[in-house]
Amino acid sequence: MSYEKPLPIIDEDNAPYWEYAREHQLRMQKCAGCGHIRFPVSLVCPRCHSLETEWTKLSGKGKVYSYVIYHQAYHPAYKDDIPYAVAIIQLKEGPRMESNITDCHMEDIEIGMPVELYFDDVTGDVSLPKFRLGEGG
Amino acid sequence: MESMKDKAAIVGVGYTPQGKVPGRSSMSFHIEAARNAIEDAGLKIGQVDGLLMQPPMAAIGDPMVAPAYLAQKLGLRVRFMAAHDVWGASAGCMAQHAAWAVVHELADYVVCTYGENALSGTSEYGAALNGGIEYGMFGAVAGYALAARRGIYEFGAGPETWKEIAVAARKWANLNPAARYHDRPMSYEDYYNSRLIVDPFRLFDICLISDGGRAFIVTTAERARDCKKKPVYIMGMGQDHSATNAPQATHLAGPIGAKVSGEEAYKMAGVTRKDIDACEIYDCFTYTVELTLAGYGFFAPGEGKDFLKAERLAPGGDFPVNTSGGQLSEAYFQGFTALTEAIVQLRGEAGKRQLGAVTKTREPEIIMVSHNGGVLQTHSTLILRR
Ligand SMILES: [Zn+2]
């Protein structure tokens, strides 16, 4: 069965992020100048403008910072998914990212809950970092 | 910084057919709105020598939607011109930049335009605003609903407050024949019964999508006195654009750019919140209105519940907000909705919804106008007086 949902828009800048995701690694740019981990991808560190970065591997542990529940399918491929959860995840290492929280009752999600990363291999080329409600903090 | 208080004025407004207007290009709404604003100001075509346009969302990257084409179609030869995109804050920012331009003699009269066939054309309003399409984050609603949930968590925002904003806007729309929901009243029950779209937002927390356009003209205070209509003076102005995207933002529960830009505008105008007779607030979502009014200091975060009651915000109330029905109940024009309404009200041309005796509200001397864009990433404040 083919995957009908919109795929991430992969460009010259964010290609490494998605290449690591395909290898089931969540990596973000860590500034070699000041240590700040930035997201989304950018050429320079927004704190110190250093150009030097390394793609640091994140633990995938975090907490729900905010979340919403889609009750409307804006795209036909989401018809069978509603209600589904979109969340901002506060990652343990500092940055926050948007993703889905899956495999739970929507009403069980609360701000502050611990979550754990997994990768959803939606196509042969693309794996999406997603989250499930986790144990402990 | 040099004070811009009362140095520039808005002298013309242009409207177009609005709502669902099929068979029209976005450019045609820019043209018609500009034409009508020029006529409203009583200007000759040759007098308009400045042009700012906010390109429609669906046209970003479309080489045929450019300010020079708009000038060409209007027969204008200008010496100050730009495409101007600060997202939903553009209208307020344009007014400010046009004011600086005329005061510093870069132009005599600057026409500022917006137009889009957003409802009938190839709208981009369902696209991801800041990324996240791979997670099913469709539309600006994703980011704002995420912000709103954070507001519920941090200070007790929520439907109890939002219903007041939605119902008051509808009551104003019921007095505005051009409003999408002119003929449709809304009760609190109707609000709560409207379906959840992206929880915590219901349908009636979310603005409309509309076809149409708006334009206005800025000139110096001196020139304004010779125009056809009563000038509306720019007393105070400010901008604050945090730009940070929703996940990294620290302002999802406020304070947003309303705070810094509002303080600047109050200072320039030499007024306080007590002097404000009405507010025209950028209302992409009900929650945006709550955050903006908190930012302007009308109440502390969390006290919106007590402050924002429909009977206060609505016709007959002591704190009128969004007197055309706003973008929730009149029409969505990237914030031109708010700015043009303030002008019409200060001129006394608002018909059945006119502030003052007609609607048993304060005579409008001073109106505060906000514009907001991205996911609470850009913000502009204007304080206007008649
Ligand atoms: Zn750095």
Coordinates of C-alpha atoms and ligand atoms in Angstrom, one line a residue:
Chain A
M1 CA 0.0 0.0 0.0
S2 CA 1.5 3.3 -1.0
Y3 CA 1.9 6.2 1.5
E4 CA -0.5 9.0 0.5
K5 CA 0.2 11.6 3.1
P6 CA 2.3 14.6 2.5
L7 CA 6.0 13.9 3.0
P8 CA 8.5 16.3 4.6
I9 CA 9.9 19.0 2.3
I10 CA 13.5 18.0 2.1
D11 CA 15.9 20.6 0.7
E12 CA 19.6 21.3 0.6
D13 CA 19.7 22.6 4.2
N14 CA 17.7 19.9 6.0
A15 CA 18.8 16.9 4.0
P16 CA 21.2 15.6 6.7
Y17 CA 18.5 15.7 9.4
W18 CA 16.3 13.4 7.2
E19 CA 19.2 11.2 6.3
Y20 CA 19.9 10.5 10.0
A21 CA 16.2 9.9 10.5
R22 CA 16.3 7.3 7.9
E23 CA 19.0 5.6 9.9
H24 CA 16.7 5.9 13.0
Q25 CA 18.8 8.6 14.6
L26 CA 17.5 11.9 15.9
R27 CA 20.3 14.4 15.3
M28 CA 20.3 18.1 15.4
Q29 CA 22.9 20.8 14.8
K30 CA 25.0 21.6 17.9
C31 CA 27.0 24.8 17.8
A32 CA 30.7 24.3 18.1
G33 CA 31.0 27.9 19.3
C34 CA 28.5 28.0 22.2
G35 CA 27.0 24.6 22.5
H36 CA 23.5 25.6 21.6
I37 CA 21.4 22.9 19.9
R38 CA 19.3 24.6 17.2
F39 CA 16.2 23.4 15.4
P40 CA 15.0 23.8 12.7
V41 CA 18.2 23.5 10.5
S42 CA 20.1 26.7 9.8
L43 CA 23.4 27.8 8.4
V44 CA 24.4 29.7 11.5
C45 CA 23.8 29.5 15.2
P46 CA 21.1 32.0 16.1
R47 CA 22.8 32.7 19.5
C48 CA 26.4 33.4 18.4
H49 CA 26.4 33.2 14.5
S50 CA 29.1 30.6 14.5
L51 CA 29.2 28.5 11.3
E52 CA 30.8 25.5 13.0
T53 CA 28.4 22.7 13.9
E54 CA 28.3 19.0 14.6
W55 CA 25.2 16.8 14.2
T56 CA 24.7 15.7 17.7
K57 CA 22.7 12.6 18.6
L58 CA 19.7 13.2 20.9
S59 CA 18.4 10.7 23.4
G60 CA 14.8 10.9 22.1
K61 CA 13.6 11.5 25.7
G62 CA 11.3 14.4 26.4
K63 CA 8.1 15.8 27.7
V64 CA 4.9 17.1 26.1
Y65 CA 5.2 20.9 25.9
S66 CA 1.9 21.4 24.2
Y67 CA -0.4 19.3 22.0
V68 CA -3.5 19.6 19.9
I69 CA -6.0 17.1 18.5
Y70 CA -7.0 17.3 14.8
H71 CA -10.7 16.4 14.4
Q72 CA -10.7 17.6 10.8
A73 CA -8.9 15.8 7.9
Y74 CA -7.5 18.6 5.8
H75 CA -6.1 15.9 3.5
P76 CA -7.9 12.8 2.3
A77 CA -5.2 10.5 3.5
Y78 CA -5.8 11.7 7.1
K79 CA -9.5 10.7 7.0
D80 CA -9.0 7.4 8.9
D81 CA -6.5 9.0 11.3
I82 CA -8.7 11.6 13.0
P83 CA -8.6 12.2 15.8
Y84 CA -4.8 12.5 15.8
A85 CA -2.4 14.3 18.0
V86 CA 0.2 16.9 17.0
A87 CA 2.5 18.0 19.8
I88 CA 5.5 20.2 20.7
I89 CA 8.0 17.9 22.4
Q90 CA 10.4 19.4 24.9
L91 CA 13.5 17.3 24.3
K92 CA 15.8 16.5 27.3
E93 CA 18.8 18.2 25.6
G94 CA 17.0 21.5 25.2
P95 CA 15.4 22.1 21.8
R96 CA 11.7 21.5 21.1
M97 CA 10.2 19.9 18.0
E98 CA 6.9 19.3 16.5
S99 CA 5.8 15.7 16.0
N100 CA 2.9 13.3 16.5
I101 CA 2.1 11.4 19.7
T102 CA 0.6 8.0 18.7
D103 CA -0.5 4.7 20.2
C104 CA -2.6 6.2 23.0
H105 CA -6.1 7.5 23.7
M106 CA -6.1 11.1 22.8
E107 CA -7.7 12.0 26.1
D108 CA -4.7 10.5 28.0
I109 CA -2.3 13.2 26.7
E110 CA -1.4 15.9 29.1
I111 CA 1.2 18.7 29.1
G112 CA 4.3 17.5 31.0
M113 CA 3.9 13.8 30.3
P114 CA 7.1 11.9 29.5
V115 CA 7.4 10.7 25.9
E116 CA 9.8 8.5 24.0
L117 CA 11.0 8.6 20.4
Y118 CA 10.4 6.0 17.8
F119 CA 10.8 6.1 14.0
D120 CA 7.9 5.5 11.6
D121 CA 9.2 4.2 8.3
V122 CA 6.5 5.7 6.1
T123 CA 8.3 5.0 2.8
G124 CA 11.5 3.3 1.8
D125 CA 13.3 6.6 1.9
V126 CA 11.6 8.5 4.7
S127 CA 11.4 7.8 8.4
L128 CA 9.5 10.2 10.6
P129 CA 10.6 10.7 14.2
K130 CA 7.4 10.3 16.3
F131 CA 6.6 9.9 20.0
R132 CA 4.7 7.6 22.3
L133 CA 3.8 8.2 25.9
G134 CA 6.8 7.0 28.0
E135 CA 7.6 5.7 31.4
G136 CA 9.0 8.0 34.1
G137 CA 10.9 11.1 33.2
Chain B
M1 CA 14.0 58.4 17.7
E2 CA 12.1 61.3 16.2
S3 CA 8.4 61.3 17.3
M4 CA 6.0 60.5 14.5
K5 CA 3.0 61.6 16.5
D6 CA 0.3 63.1 14.3
K7 CA 2.7 63.7 11.4
A8 CA 1.0 61.3 9.0
A9 CA -2.6 60.5 8.3
I10 CA -4.7 58.0 6.5
V11 CA -6.9 59.7 3.9
G12 CA -8.5 57.0 1.8
V13 CA -9.9 53.5 2.1
G14 CA -10.9 51.2 -0.7
Y15 CA -13.2 48.2 -0.5
T16 CA -14.2 45.5 -3.0
P17 CA -16.9 43.0 -3.3
Q18 CA -16.1 40.4 -0.6
G19 CA -16.9 37.0 0.8
K20 CA -17.3 34.5 -2.0
V21 CA -16.5 36.2 -5.2
P22 CA -15.6 33.6 -7.8
G23 CA -14.1 34.3 -11.2
R24 CA -11.7 36.9 -10.0
S25 CA -7.9 37.0 -9.8
S26 CA -6.1 38.1 -6.6
M27 CA -4.5 41.0 -8.6
S28 CA -8.0 42.3 -9.6
F29 CA -8.8 42.8 -5.9
H30 CA -5.6 44.8 -5.4
I31 CA -6.5 46.9 -8.4
E32 CA -10.1 47.6 -7.4
A33 CA -9.2 48.3 -3.8
A34 CA -6.5 50.7 -4.8
R35 CA -8.7 52.4 -7.3
N36 CA -11.5 52.9 -4.8
A37 CA -9.1 54.2 -2.1
I38 CA -7.7 56.8 -4.6
E39 CA -11.2 57.9 -5.4
D40 CA -12.2 58.0 -1.7
A41 CA -9.3 60.3 -0.9
G42 CA -10.3 62.6 -3.9
L43 CA -6.9 62.2 -5.4
K44 CA -5.9 62.4 -9.1
I45 CA -4.1 59.3 -10.4
G46 CA -1.0 61.4 -11.0
Q47 CA -0.8 62.4 -7.4
V48 CA -0.2 58.9 -6.0
D49 CA 3.6 58.4 -6.1
G50 CA 4.0 55.6 -3.6
L51 CA 2.8 52.0 -3.6
L52 CA 3.1 49.1 -1.1
M53 CA 1.4 45.8 -1.8
Q54 CA 1.1 42.7 0.3
P55 CA 1.3 39.8 -2.1
P56 CA -1.4 37.1 -1.6
M57 CA -0.2 33.9 0.1
A58 CA -0.9 31.8 -3.0
A59 CA 1.1 34.2 -5.2
I60 CA 4.4 34.1 -3.3
G61 CA 6.9 33.3 -6.0
D62 CA 4.5 34.3 -8.8
P63 CA 6.4 36.8 -10.9
M64 CA 3.1 38.3 -12.2
V65 CA 2.0 39.4 -8.8
A66 CA 4.5 42.3 -8.2
P67 CA 4.1 45.9 -7.2
A68 CA 5.3 47.2 -10.6
Y69 CA 2.5 45.3 -12.3
L70 CA 0.0 46.8 -9.9
A71 CA 1.4 50.3 -10.6
Q72 CA 1.3 49.6 -14.3
K73 CA -2.4 48.5 -14.2
L74 CA -3.3 51.5 -12.1
G75 CA -1.5 53.9 -14.4
L76 CA 0.8 55.1 -11.5
R77 CA 4.3 56.4 -11.9
V78 CA 5.8 56.0 -8.4
R79 CA 9.0 56.9 -6.6
F80 CA 8.5 54.7 -3.6
M81 CA 7.4 51.1 -4.1
A82 CA 7.8 47.6 -2.5
A83 CA 6.2 44.2 -2.0
H84 CA 5.7 44.1 1.7
D85 CA 5.4 40.9 3.6
V86 CA 5.4 40.8 7.4
W87 CA 2.7 38.1 7.2
G88 CA -0.5 39.2 9.1
A89 CA 1.3 42.2 10.6
S90 CA 1.8 43.7 7.1
A91 CA -1.1 46.2 7.1
G92 CA 0.0 47.9 10.3
C93 CA 3.7 47.8 9.2
M94 CA 2.8 49.2 5.8
A95 CA 1.0 52.1 7.5
Q96 CA 4.1 52.8 9.6
H97 CA 6.6 52.5 6.7
A98 CA 4.3 54.7 4.5
A99 CA 4.1 57.3 7.3
W100 CA 7.9 57.4 7.5
A101 CA 8.1 57.7 3.7
V102 CA 5.8 60.6 3.4
V103 CA 7.2 62.5 6.4
H104 CA 10.7 62.1 4.9
E105 CA 9.5 63.1 1.4
L106 CA 10.1 59.8 -0.3
A107 CA 6.5 60.1 -1.5
D108 CA 3.5 62.3 -1.2
Y109 CA 0.7 59.7 -1.2
V110 CA 1.4 56.0 -0.6
V111 CA -1.4 53.5 -1.5
C112 CA -1.2 50.3 0.4
T113 CA -3.0 47.2 -0.9
Y114 CA -4.1 43.7 -0.2
G115 CA -6.2 41.3 -2.3
E116 CA -6.7 37.6 -2.6
N117 CA -9.1 35.1 -4.1
A118 CA -8.4 33.1 -1.0
L119 CA -11.8 31.3 -1.0
S120 CA -12.4 30.7 -4.7
G121 CA -8.8 30.5 -6.0
T122 CA -5.9 28.2 -5.3
S123 CA -5.6 29.0 -1.7
E124 CA -2.5 28.1 0.3
Y125 CA -4.3 28.6 3.6
G126 CA -4.4 24.8 4.2
A127 CA -0.6 24.5 3.7
A128 CA 1.9 24.2 6.6
L129 CA 2.8 27.6 7.8
N130 CA 6.1 26.8 9.5
G131 CA 6.7 23.3 8.3
G132 CA 5.3 20.1 9.9
I133 CA 3.2 19.0 7.0
E134 CA 4.6 15.5 7.5
Y135 CA 2.9 15.4 10.9
G136 CA -0.5 16.5 9.5
M137 CA 0.0 20.1 10.6
F138 CA -2.3 21.7 8.1
G139 CA -2.9 25.5 8.2
A140 CA -2.0 28.3 10.6
V141 CA -4.5 26.6 13.0
A142 CA -1.8 24.1 14.1
G143 CA 0.6 26.6 15.6
Y144 CA -2.1 28.7 17.1
A145 CA -3.9 25.7 18.7
L146 CA -0.6 24.6 20.1
A147 CA -0.1 28.1 21.6
A148 CA -3.6 28.1 22.9
R149 CA -3.2 24.8 24.7
R150 CA -0.1 26.2 26.3
G151 CA -2.2 29.3 27.3
I152 CA -4.8 27.0 28.9
Y153 CA -2.0 25.3 30.9
E154 CA -0.1 28.4 31.9
F155 CA -2.8 30.9 32.8
G156 CA -6.2 29.5 32.3
A157 CA -7.1 30.6 28.8
G158 CA -9.9 28.7 27.1
P159 CA -13.4 28.5 25.7
E160 CA -14.9 30.4 28.6
T161 CA -13.0 33.5 27.5
W162 CA -13.0 32.7 23.8
K163 CA -16.8 32.4 23.5
E164 CA -17.1 36.0 24.7
I165 CA -14.8 37.2 21.9
A166 CA -16.6 35.1 19.2
V167 CA -20.1 36.1 20.3
A168 CA -19.2 39.8 20.5
A169 CA -17.7 39.8 17.0
R170 CA -20.8 38.1 15.7
K171 CA -23.0 40.8 17.3
W172 CA -21.0 43.4 15.5
A173 CA -21.2 41.4 12.2
N174 CA -25.0 41.3 12.6
L175 CA -24.9 45.1 12.2
N176 CA -22.6 45.0 9.1
P177 CA -24.4 44.2 5.8
A178 CA -21.0 43.3 4.2
A179 CA -20.2 40.7 6.9
R180 CA -20.1 37.0 6.0
Y181 CA -22.3 36.3 9.1
H182 CA -24.5 39.4 8.9
D183 CA -27.7 37.3 9.0
R184 CA -26.6 34.7 11.4
P185 CA -26.7 35.4 15.2
M186 CA -24.5 33.4 17.5
S187 CA -25.4 32.4 21.1
Y188 CA -23.0 31.0 23.7
E189 CA -24.7 27.6 23.0
D190 CA -24.0 28.0 19.3
Y191 CA -20.4 28.6 20.1
Y192 CA -20.1 25.5 22.3
N193 CA -22.0 23.5 19.8
S194 CA -19.7 24.4 16.9
R195 CA -17.5 21.4 16.2
L196 CA -14.0 20.9 17.4
I197 CA -11.7 21.5 14.4
V198 CA -8.3 21.3 16.1
D199 CA -8.9 20.9 19.8
P200 CA -8.8 23.2 21.7
F201 CA -10.3 25.3 18.8
R202 CA -13.8 25.0 17.7
L203 CA -15.1 26.3 14.3
F204 CA -16.1 29.6 15.8
D205 CA -12.6 30.2 17.3
I206 CA -11.2 30.3 13.7
C207 CA -11.3 33.2 11.2
L208 CA -12.9 33.1 7.8
I209 CA -11.3 32.7 4.5
S210 CA -12.5 35.3 2.1
D211 CA -12.2 36.6 -1.4
G212 CA -11.7 40.4 -1.7
G213 CA -9.3 43.2 -1.1
R214 CA -8.7 46.4 0.8
A215 CA -6.5 49.4 0.4
F216 CA -5.7 52.6 2.2
I217 CA -3.7 55.8 1.5
V218 CA -1.1 57.5 3.7
T219 CA 0.0 61.1 3.4
T220 CA 1.4 63.8 5.6
A221 CA -0.9 65.6 8.1
E222 CA -0.6 68.8 6.1
R223 CA -1.6 67.3 2.8
A224 CA -4.3 65.3 4.6
R225 CA -6.2 68.5 5.4
D226 CA -6.8 69.1 1.7
C227 CA -8.2 65.6 0.9
K228 CA -11.8 64.9 0.3
K229 CA -12.4 62.9 3.6
K230 CA -11.7 63.7 7.2
P231 CA -8.1 62.6 8.0
V232 CA -7.4 59.9 10.5
Y233 CA -4.1 60.7 12.2
I234 CA -1.4 58.2 13.2
M235 CA -0.8 59.1 16.9
G236 CA 1.4 56.2 17.9
M237 CA 3.0 53.2 16.4
G238 CA 5.3 50.3 17.2
Q239 CA 6.5 46.9 15.9
D240 CA 8.0 43.9 17.6
H241 CA 8.8 40.7 15.7
S242 CA 10.2 37.9 17.8
A243 CA 10.2 35.8 14.6
T244 CA 10.8 32.6 16.6
N245 CA 9.0 29.5 15.3
A246 CA 6.3 27.9 17.5
P247 CA 8.3 25.1 19.0
Q248 CA 11.2 27.3 20.2
A249 CA 9.0 30.2 21.1
T250 CA 8.7 31.3 24.7
H251 CA 5.7 33.5 24.0
L252 CA 3.0 30.9 23.2
A253 CA 1.2 32.0 26.3
G254 CA 2.4 35.6 26.0
P255 CA 3.7 38.2 26.3
I256 CA 3.6 38.5 22.5
G257 CA 4.8 41.5 20.4
A258 CA 1.8 43.4 21.6
K259 CA 3.5 44.3 24.8
V260 CA 6.7 46.0 23.4
S261 CA 5.0 47.5 20.4
G262 CA 2.0 48.6 22.4
E263 CA 4.2 50.3 25.0
E264 CA 6.0 52.2 22.2
A265 CA 2.8 53.2 20.6
Y266 CA 1.3 54.5 23.9
K267 CA 4.5 56.4 24.6
M268 CA 4.5 58.1 21.2
A269 CA 0.8 58.9 21.3
G270 CA 1.1 60.2 24.9
V271 CA -2.0 58.2 25.9
T272 CA -2.7 55.3 28.2
R273 CA -5.1 52.4 27.8
K274 CA -7.8 54.4 29.6
D275 CA -7.8 56.8 26.6
I276 CA -8.6 54.1 24.1
D277 CA -12.3 54.2 23.0
A278 CA -12.3 51.0 20.9
C279 CA -9.9 48.3 19.7
E280 CA -9.6 46.7 16.3
I281 CA -7.6 43.6 17.0
Y282 CA -6.1 41.1 14.5
D283 CA -8.3 38.0 15.1
C284 CA -7.0 35.0 13.2
F285 CA -8.2 33.1 16.2
T286 CA -10.1 34.0 19.4
Y287 CA -7.0 33.3 21.5
T288 CA -5.0 35.9 19.5
V289 CA -7.4 38.6 20.7
E290 CA -7.0 37.4 24.3
L291 CA -3.2 37.5 24.1
T292 CA -3.1 40.8 22.3
L293 CA -5.4 42.7 24.7
A294 CA -3.4 41.2 27.6
G295 CA -0.2 42.5 25.9
Y296 CA -1.7 46.0 25.6
G297 CA -2.2 45.9 29.4
F298 CA -6.0 45.9 29.5
F299 CA -5.9 43.0 31.9
A300 CA -3.4 40.6 33.4
P301 CA -2.9 37.2 31.9
G302 CA -5.6 34.9 33.2
E303 CA -7.9 37.8 34.0
G304 CA -9.4 37.8 30.5
K305 CA -12.2 35.6 31.7
D306 CA -13.4 38.4 34.0
F307 CA -12.5 41.3 31.7
L308 CA -13.7 40.1 28.3
K309 CA -17.4 39.7 28.5
A310 CA -19.5 39.9 25.3
E311 CA -21.7 42.6 26.8
R312 CA -18.6 44.8 27.2
L313 CA -17.0 44.0 23.8
A314 CA -20.3 44.0 21.8
P315 CA -22.6 46.9 20.7
G316 CA -23.7 48.8 23.7
G317 CA -20.6 47.8 25.7
D318 CA -18.0 49.9 27.4
F319 CA -15.0 48.2 25.6
P320 CA -15.9 47.7 21.9
V321 CA -13.7 45.3 20.0
N322 CA -13.7 44.4 16.3
T323 CA -16.7 46.5 15.4
S324 CA -17.1 45.1 11.8
G325 CA -17.4 41.5 13.0
G326 CA -13.6 41.2 12.5
Q327 CA -12.0 38.3 10.7
L328 CA -14.0 35.9 12.8
S329 CA -17.4 37.1 11.5
E330 CA -16.9 39.7 8.7
A331 CA -14.0 38.8 6.4
Y332 CA -10.4 37.8 6.5
F333 CA -8.0 40.2 4.8
Q334 CA -4.7 39.7 6.5
G335 CA -5.5 42.4 9.0
F336 CA -6.6 45.0 6.5
T337 CA -10.0 44.2 8.0
A338 CA -9.0 45.8 11.3
L339 CA -7.2 48.8 9.9
T340 CA -9.9 49.9 7.5
E341 CA -12.6 49.4 10.1
A342 CA -10.8 51.8 12.5
I343 CA -10.7 54.4 9.7
V344 CA -14.3 54.1 8.8
Q345 CA -15.3 54.3 12.5
L346 CA -13.2 57.4 13.2
R347 CA -14.7 59.1 10.2
G348 CA -18.2 58.3 11.4
E349 CA -19.1 56.3 8.2
A350 CA -19.9 52.9 9.9
G351 CA -23.7 53.0 9.5
K352 CA -25.6 50.8 11.9
R353 CA -22.4 49.7 13.6
Q354 CA -21.1 53.2 14.1
L355 CA -19.5 53.7 17.5
G356 CA -21.1 56.5 19.6
A357 CA -24.8 57.2 20.0
V358 CA -25.9 54.7 17.3
T359 CA -24.6 51.7 19.2
K360 CA -24.7 53.2 22.7
T361 CA -20.9 53.2 23.0
R362 CA -18.2 55.9 23.6
E363 CA -17.8 58.5 20.9
P364 CA -14.7 57.2 19.1
E365 CA -11.8 59.6 19.4
I366 CA -8.9 57.1 19.6
I367 CA -8.8 53.6 18.4
M368 CA -6.0 51.0 18.9
V369 CA -5.3 48.7 16.0
S370 CA -3.2 45.5 16.2
H371 CA -1.7 43.3 13.5
N372 CA -0.1 39.9 14.1
G373 CA 1.5 37.3 11.8
G374 CA 3.1 33.9 11.6
V375 CA 2.4 32.0 14.8
L376 CA 2.5 35.1 17.0
Q377 CA 5.9 35.9 15.4
T378 CA 5.2 39.4 14.0
H379 CA 3.3 42.2 15.6
S380 CA 2.4 45.8 14.8
T381 CA 0.5 48.4 16.8
L382 CA -1.2 51.6 15.7
I383 CA -3.0 54.2 17.7
L384 CA -5.2 56.3 15.5
R385 CA -7.3 59.4 16.2
R386 CA -9.7 61.5 14.3
Ligands
ZN1 ZN 26.4 29.3 19.0

